[in-house]
Amino acid sequence: MAELTSSNPRTGSKSKLMKLKHHLTPKRLLKMQERETPEGDSVTRRSVKKLISVRNVKPPVQTTAELQNTSNKMSRNESISSDKSPSKHPKKQRTPKNSGVSKNTIVKHLKAKRLSNAKIIATEGKSLKVPQANFKEHVSPKHKLKSKELDTNDEPEFDRKDASINDSWEMAVKRARGRPDGEAAVSLEGKRGRREEKEKSGEDDQVKVHDVKKKEKAFGNKIKKIASKKVQSMKTASKEIKKGLKRKLSTKESSEEASKRPKLEELTKRERKKKRQMQNPNFELIVKTKHIWEQLRRHDLTKEKRQKLCSELYRIVKGKVKELLFAHDTARVIQCLMQYGSQEHRDGLFEELKEHITEIAKSTYASFFVKKILKYGTKSQRNHVFRSFHGHVRKLIRHSVAASVLEYGYNEYATATQRSAMMEEFYGPSFSLFKDHAQTTLDEILISQPNKRDMILSNMKEAIVPLVDKTSLTHTIVHRAFYEYFTYATAKMKADMIETVRDHLIHMLHTREGSRVAMQCVWYGTAKDRKVIIKSLKSHIVKACKEEYGHMVLLAIFDVVDDTKIVHKAILEEMLKSVHEVAMDQYGLKVLLYLLSPRDGLHFHPDIVKVLEQGDGNPTSKKDASLRRSELLQAVSPSLLQYIIDHTKELVMSNSRLLLILTILTHVQGDPTSAMEAISKIAAEPFVSGNLENFHIIEHPAGHMTLKKLIKNDAERMKEGGKVLFSEVLLRTVPEGALKSWAACNRGCFMLISLLELGHPTVSAEVQKELAPVKKSLGKMDFKGAQILHNKLSTSPP
């Protein structure tokens, strides 16, 4: 109890704070600044701040005896202060620091502890006079305003005028607490309940306000939608009136028409298409032009009727050619007019479109008009088309549509100078901008300006590498660019380009320059490059064999690829499965002949051999050429012999395949007896001289030559020590008397002469024996073959 009344002001104030800090809220502390307390017994503003800062420390718990001592000391302080009669208007003075505890502080302390013995202390009859101090002089106006606002929510205060000094302890407790302990608890619970009800009611009010606002917003949005629809309908109606599409109908008629008008979903596909077409401002004009075009494109029109239709059509489309040319249907109309129209009509169309040639060439439908100009236009018009391409070649060649137009002009109508001018754009921008007509080819440019070689090759690589993965790789102009690059590139440049293009060579075999590029890749590529190239040709071998230039790539592969096993598996097996199709083609036949007799002057032109010789001495091939050819020949020999057996009559009756049979039987590795017997069986068929319906092999123009060539080839076999001769097989196969019948015709006589001239004793003796009975008859015949045969039989020894 001594702590509350300590003489040391700091100790006393601190002890008060320590005991009361858990029972005062900040609102209560602000109220205490405004309340009056007796002199020397007040809580200063500084103590209030300290109290707020140390509220987290719990005060010591006091027993009932300590509270009794506290009340006794406070009663003594009351008796001391009662001697002094305070005036009605006490003088404002600063509250001393050693002031006592105020009445509200004690009440709050008792109330917070919920001490039930407070009633006992009050009933002992000890009055407690608590002096009041005036705190107004220590409170700032700002804090006064806050305290007034807080007073509205706090519990009832003591009335300053009614609070007398002589109030008893019971009155002080009653005014501080309002009710006894039990009743206070009930009132607190009631207050809490009321507060919760207020909070709930406040939340309900907020929900109601939110719902009302939400409904108002939804209603406003609905009104806005209705208004916007109305405005939109009004705008649509005004537009229809301006366009002249709205008819002036009465209300009844318009409603009936609206009810009869079908919806878009109810229309058929053709009706919907027609409705879309009618939206085109040139719809009526398009219908007229297409109607004329249907008549104009007929082949049975007279010249006068066609010219009349062309004049009418030109009159309709004049001035609107460009609009019609870019549509898919009317583009055909303009093309037809360019094809069948007079020179005046063609000139008129060209004048309208000559400034848009490059743009037209890029259009899917209009691009065909440029081809029509090249085909039916004058020389000056063609030159204008090529001049329009100037400066745009590299861009046009990358365009899928324009590239075909450029290819068509390059291959069909461009002169050598115009082709060189188109190629110069691949050499670099300086050559396309500043043309030198004295130097038209890359050879001439490099001879006159050798220091620009690296720059030109660099520009060419930059231009052609992006074309590898595009459809334009199939075009001739691109192949020429690649060929020129490979012709003048270094070994390192070639290796880099081969690695880029090796998977796509199949698209370049159909042109001369493209096949040369593929051959360069085969010659100078590594073993891995060659393997990739051969695999890329898989499933295209038969087609490559039948290509005019593509078959040259296969010949180059046969010449330089050391891995003959992969050549056999990837190329030869696929080719031999369709060997008849390959053999019946003029270029496929060369492929088979090259496998049997490579670079033979009898089958290949010297220029072709010269081209193939460029691959000799390449850095990749290590195997001996003769060994490589022998391995390939061994791989194809059985299939070729079987092919002769299966297609004997068709082969022996063909002039072009005569050399194939002869070459197979001459150079094939293996026993050719079965193939020779198959040919001999055809010769052993009954012969009737003069049968024009079915020529016997003896009288057939190609058949008798085949037999003669095979017989003469036996002479070489005899020199080489061959054991199988066609002459012997033939004489063994034909029946007795067949040689006599052959002597009845001129060609038969010459074949018998070949057997006698062979010089084989067995063959000569057999022929003489068979022809002895008809020797006199041969002397009486007047055709040249019989006379020669008669002389041979007469001079030859028996």
Tab-separated table of C-alpha atoms in Angstrom, residues 355-567:
chain	number	residue	atom	x	y	z
A	355	GLU	CA	2.585	-1.011	-114.618
A	356	HIS	CA	1.483	-3.923	-112.416
A	357	ILE	CA	3.286	-6.889	-114.020
A	358	THR	CA	5.232	-7.815	-110.865
A	359	GLU	CA	2.131	-7.609	-108.683
A	360	ILE	CA	0.100	-9.680	-111.158
A	361	ALA	CA	2.828	-12.342	-111.304
A	362	LYS	CA	2.394	-12.956	-107.564
A	363	SER	CA	-1.382	-13.490	-107.754
A	364	THR	CA	-2.698	-17.047	-107.805
A	365	TYR	CA	-5.234	-16.362	-110.576
A	366	ALA	CA	-3.859	-13.284	-112.332
A	367	SER	CA	-0.386	-14.806	-112.844
A	368	PHE	CA	-1.676	-16.757	-115.854
A	369	PHE	CA	-2.310	-13.464	-117.635
A	370	VAL	CA	1.443	-12.770	-117.623
A	371	LYS	CA	1.981	-16.127	-119.328
A	372	LYS	CA	-0.640	-15.156	-121.919
A	373	ILE	CA	1.243	-11.914	-122.602
A	374	LEU	CA	4.459	-13.881	-123.142
A	375	LYS	CA	2.694	-16.303	-125.456
A	376	TYR	CA	0.369	-14.012	-127.462
A	377	GLY	CA	1.938	-10.595	-126.961
A	378	THR	CA	4.279	-8.769	-129.273
A	379	LYS	CA	8.041	-8.757	-128.953
A	380	SER	CA	8.028	-5.325	-127.301
A	381	GLN	CA	5.442	-6.515	-124.786
A	382	ARG	CA	7.602	-9.550	-123.910
A	383	ASN	CA	10.617	-7.311	-123.472
A	384	HIS	CA	8.601	-5.072	-121.170
A	385	VAL	CA	7.670	-8.101	-119.038
A	386	PHE	CA	11.334	-9.072	-118.644
A	387	ARG	CA	12.260	-5.474	-117.840
A	388	SER	CA	9.578	-5.488	-115.157
A	389	PHE	CA	11.276	-8.500	-113.572
A	390	HIS	CA	14.559	-6.585	-113.390
A	391	GLY	CA	15.573	-6.004	-109.778
A	392	HIS	CA	12.943	-8.437	-108.456
A	393	VAL	CA	14.288	-11.811	-109.624
A	394	ARG	CA	15.595	-12.907	-106.209
A	395	LYS	CA	12.278	-12.006	-104.567
A	396	LEU	CA	10.123	-13.550	-107.290
A	397	ILE	CA	12.055	-16.827	-107.298
A	398	ARG	CA	11.232	-17.274	-103.594
A	399	HIS	CA	7.509	-16.696	-104.252
A	400	SER	CA	5.627	-19.941	-104.916
A	401	VAL	CA	3.366	-18.438	-107.641
A	402	ALA	CA	5.699	-15.913	-109.240
A	403	ALA	CA	8.516	-18.475	-109.500
A	404	SER	CA	6.520	-20.527	-112.021
A	405	VAL	CA	5.931	-17.407	-114.157
A	406	LEU	CA	9.630	-16.580	-114.038
A	407	GLU	CA	10.516	-20.171	-114.971
A	408	TYR	CA	8.071	-20.135	-117.890
A	409	GLY	CA	9.551	-16.942	-119.295
A	410	TYR	CA	13.141	-18.078	-118.704
A	411	ASN	CA	12.705	-21.418	-120.480
A	412	GLU	CA	10.307	-20.548	-123.298
A	413	TYR	CA	10.734	-16.925	-124.407
A	414	ALA	CA	13.827	-15.327	-122.864
A	415	THR	CA	16.811	-14.731	-125.116
A	416	ALA	CA	20.369	-15.551	-124.040
A	417	THR	CA	20.939	-11.914	-123.079
A	418	GLN	CA	17.753	-11.771	-121.030
A	419	ARG	CA	18.667	-15.027	-119.253
A	420	SER	CA	22.092	-13.666	-118.380
A	421	ALA	CA	20.514	-10.454	-117.110
A	422	MET	CA	18.243	-12.474	-114.825
A	423	MET	CA	21.203	-14.487	-113.567
A	424	GLU	CA	23.242	-11.361	-112.800
A	425	GLU	CA	20.964	-10.582	-109.863
A	426	PHE	CA	22.395	-13.628	-108.085
A	427	TYR	CA	25.921	-12.214	-108.389
A	428	GLY	CA	25.228	-9.206	-106.193
A	429	PRO	CA	23.380	-5.873	-106.149
A	430	SER	CA	26.120	-4.063	-108.059
A	431	PHE	CA	25.618	-6.315	-111.104
A	432	SER	CA	21.842	-5.902	-111.072
A	433	LEU	CA	21.995	-2.096	-110.721
A	434	PHE	CA	24.923	-1.349	-113.026
A	435	LYS	CA	24.739	-3.636	-116.035
A	436	ASP	CA	27.621	-4.006	-118.426
A	437	HIS	CA	26.278	-5.309	-121.727
A	438	ALA	CA	29.779	-6.240	-122.851
A	439	GLN	CA	29.968	-8.901	-120.117
A	440	THR	CA	26.922	-11.149	-120.113
A	441	THR	CA	28.101	-14.413	-118.534
A	442	LEU	CA	29.892	-15.256	-115.306
A	443	ASP	CA	32.896	-16.512	-117.275
A	444	GLU	CA	33.364	-13.132	-118.895
A	445	ILE	CA	32.860	-11.277	-115.616
A	446	LEU	CA	35.477	-13.365	-113.778
A	447	ILE	CA	37.945	-13.009	-116.628
A	448	SER	CA	37.652	-9.226	-116.626
A	449	GLN	CA	37.246	-8.829	-112.833
A	450	PRO	CA	38.986	-11.769	-111.103
A	451	ASN	CA	39.233	-9.862	-107.804
A	452	LYS	CA	35.448	-10.040	-107.424
A	453	ARG	CA	35.347	-13.843	-107.432
A	454	ASP	CA	34.920	-14.270	-103.655
A	455	MET	CA	32.313	-11.514	-103.443
A	456	ILE	CA	30.249	-13.025	-106.260
A	457	LEU	CA	30.389	-16.534	-104.794
A	458	SER	CA	29.419	-15.187	-101.368
A	459	ASN	CA	26.408	-13.366	-102.825
A	460	MET	CA	25.397	-16.448	-104.782
A	461	LYS	CA	25.553	-18.635	-101.687
A	462	GLU	CA	23.447	-16.144	-99.746
A	463	ALA	CA	20.867	-16.170	-102.542
A	464	ILE	CA	20.608	-19.910	-103.288
A	465	VAL	CA	20.893	-21.509	-99.835
A	466	PRO	CA	17.387	-20.287	-98.742
A	467	LEU	CA	15.941	-21.930	-101.876
A	468	VAL	CA	16.965	-25.454	-100.855
A	469	ASP	CA	13.839	-26.183	-98.810
A	470	LYS	CA	11.393	-24.449	-101.178
A	471	THR	CA	9.421	-25.660	-104.189
A	472	SER	CA	11.405	-23.258	-106.371
A	473	LEU	CA	14.328	-25.710	-106.164
A	474	THR	CA	12.774	-27.497	-109.141
A	475	HIS	CA	13.221	-24.486	-111.459
A	476	THR	CA	15.878	-24.247	-114.151
A	477	ILE	CA	17.064	-20.776	-113.188
A	478	VAL	CA	17.878	-22.026	-109.682
A	479	HIS	CA	19.729	-25.041	-111.072
A	480	ARG	CA	21.845	-22.777	-113.242
A	481	ALA	CA	22.745	-20.665	-110.200
A	482	PHE	CA	23.852	-23.805	-108.322
A	483	TYR	CA	25.813	-25.082	-111.323
A	484	GLU	CA	27.726	-21.826	-111.732
A	485	TYR	CA	28.483	-21.811	-108.009
A	486	PHE	CA	29.912	-25.367	-108.123
A	487	THR	CA	31.866	-24.568	-111.260
A	488	TYR	CA	33.865	-21.735	-109.677
A	489	ALA	CA	33.764	-22.586	-105.961
A	490	THR	CA	36.752	-23.852	-104.008
A	491	ALA	CA	36.915	-27.340	-102.513
A	492	LYS	CA	35.899	-26.010	-99.080
A	493	MET	CA	32.938	-24.119	-100.538
A	494	LYS	CA	31.844	-27.205	-102.463
A	495	ALA	CA	32.001	-29.373	-99.330
A	496	ASP	CA	29.806	-26.937	-97.392
A	497	MET	CA	27.260	-26.661	-100.192
A	498	ILE	CA	27.152	-30.448	-100.721
A	499	GLU	CA	26.264	-30.941	-97.075
A	500	THR	CA	23.405	-28.441	-97.491
A	501	VAL	CA	21.926	-29.754	-100.734
A	502	ARG	CA	22.619	-33.517	-100.608
A	503	ASP	CA	19.151	-34.447	-99.300
A	504	HIS	CA	17.335	-32.506	-102.044
A	505	LEU	CA	19.159	-33.535	-105.228
A	506	ILE	CA	16.207	-35.637	-106.365
A	507	HIS	CA	14.423	-32.363	-107.264
A	508	MET	CA	17.237	-31.272	-109.576
A	509	LEU	CA	17.745	-34.306	-111.832
A	510	HIS	CA	15.333	-33.293	-114.595
A	511	THR	CA	17.394	-30.401	-115.973
A	512	ARG	CA	20.827	-30.302	-117.556
A	513	GLU	CA	22.318	-27.928	-114.978
A	514	GLY	CA	20.603	-29.726	-112.097
A	515	SER	CA	22.009	-33.122	-113.118
A	516	ARG	CA	25.477	-31.582	-113.396
A	517	VAL	CA	25.110	-30.242	-109.852
A	518	ALA	CA	24.163	-33.711	-108.609
A	519	MET	CA	27.155	-35.214	-110.395
A	520	GLN	CA	29.442	-32.647	-108.755
A	521	CYS	CA	28.032	-33.644	-105.365
A	522	VAL	CA	28.688	-37.329	-106.117
A	523	TRP	CA	32.217	-36.675	-107.342
A	524	TYR	CA	33.426	-34.322	-104.606
A	525	GLY	CA	31.304	-35.472	-101.683
A	526	THR	CA	32.594	-37.606	-98.871
A	527	ALA	CA	31.619	-41.241	-98.389
A	528	LYS	CA	28.901	-40.091	-95.990
A	529	ASP	CA	27.612	-37.558	-98.522
A	530	ARG	CA	27.461	-40.220	-101.211
A	531	LYS	CA	25.553	-42.548	-98.920
A	532	VAL	CA	22.991	-39.838	-98.137
A	533	ILE	CA	22.607	-38.994	-101.829
A	534	ILE	CA	22.034	-42.643	-102.783
A	535	LYS	CA	19.449	-43.072	-100.021
A	536	SER	CA	17.654	-39.896	-101.125
A	537	LEU	CA	17.170	-41.468	-104.579
A	538	LYS	CA	15.429	-44.484	-103.122
A	539	SER	CA	11.960	-45.117	-104.629
A	540	HIS	CA	12.852	-42.756	-107.503
A	541	ILE	CA	15.402	-44.953	-109.295
A	542	VAL	CA	13.214	-46.047	-112.228
A	543	LYS	CA	12.120	-42.481	-112.850
A	544	ALA	CA	15.724	-41.280	-112.670
A	545	CYS	CA	16.761	-43.950	-115.168
A	546	LYS	CA	14.196	-42.620	-117.644
A	547	GLU	CA	15.218	-38.964	-117.235
A	548	GLU	CA	17.084	-37.358	-120.118
A	549	TYR	CA	19.613	-35.802	-117.718
A	550	GLY	CA	18.904	-37.714	-114.519
A	551	HIS	CA	20.304	-41.005	-115.808
A	552	MET	CA	23.713	-39.312	-116.007
A	553	VAL	CA	23.762	-39.078	-112.198
A	554	LEU	CA	23.381	-42.863	-111.961
A	555	LEU	CA	26.277	-43.337	-114.389
A	556	ALA	CA	28.419	-41.066	-112.194
A	557	ILE	CA	27.476	-43.137	-109.138
A	558	PHE	CA	28.503	-46.357	-110.952
A	559	ASP	CA	31.846	-44.723	-111.774
A	560	VAL	CA	33.004	-43.415	-108.377
A	561	VAL	CA	31.155	-45.001	-105.431
A	562	ASP	CA	33.380	-47.600	-103.795
A	563	ASP	CA	30.625	-49.088	-101.642
A	564	THR	CA	29.109	-51.340	-104.304
A	565	LYS	CA	26.946	-53.124	-101.756
A	566	ILE	CA	24.885	-50.044	-100.977
A	567	VAL	CA	24.695	-49.304	-104.717
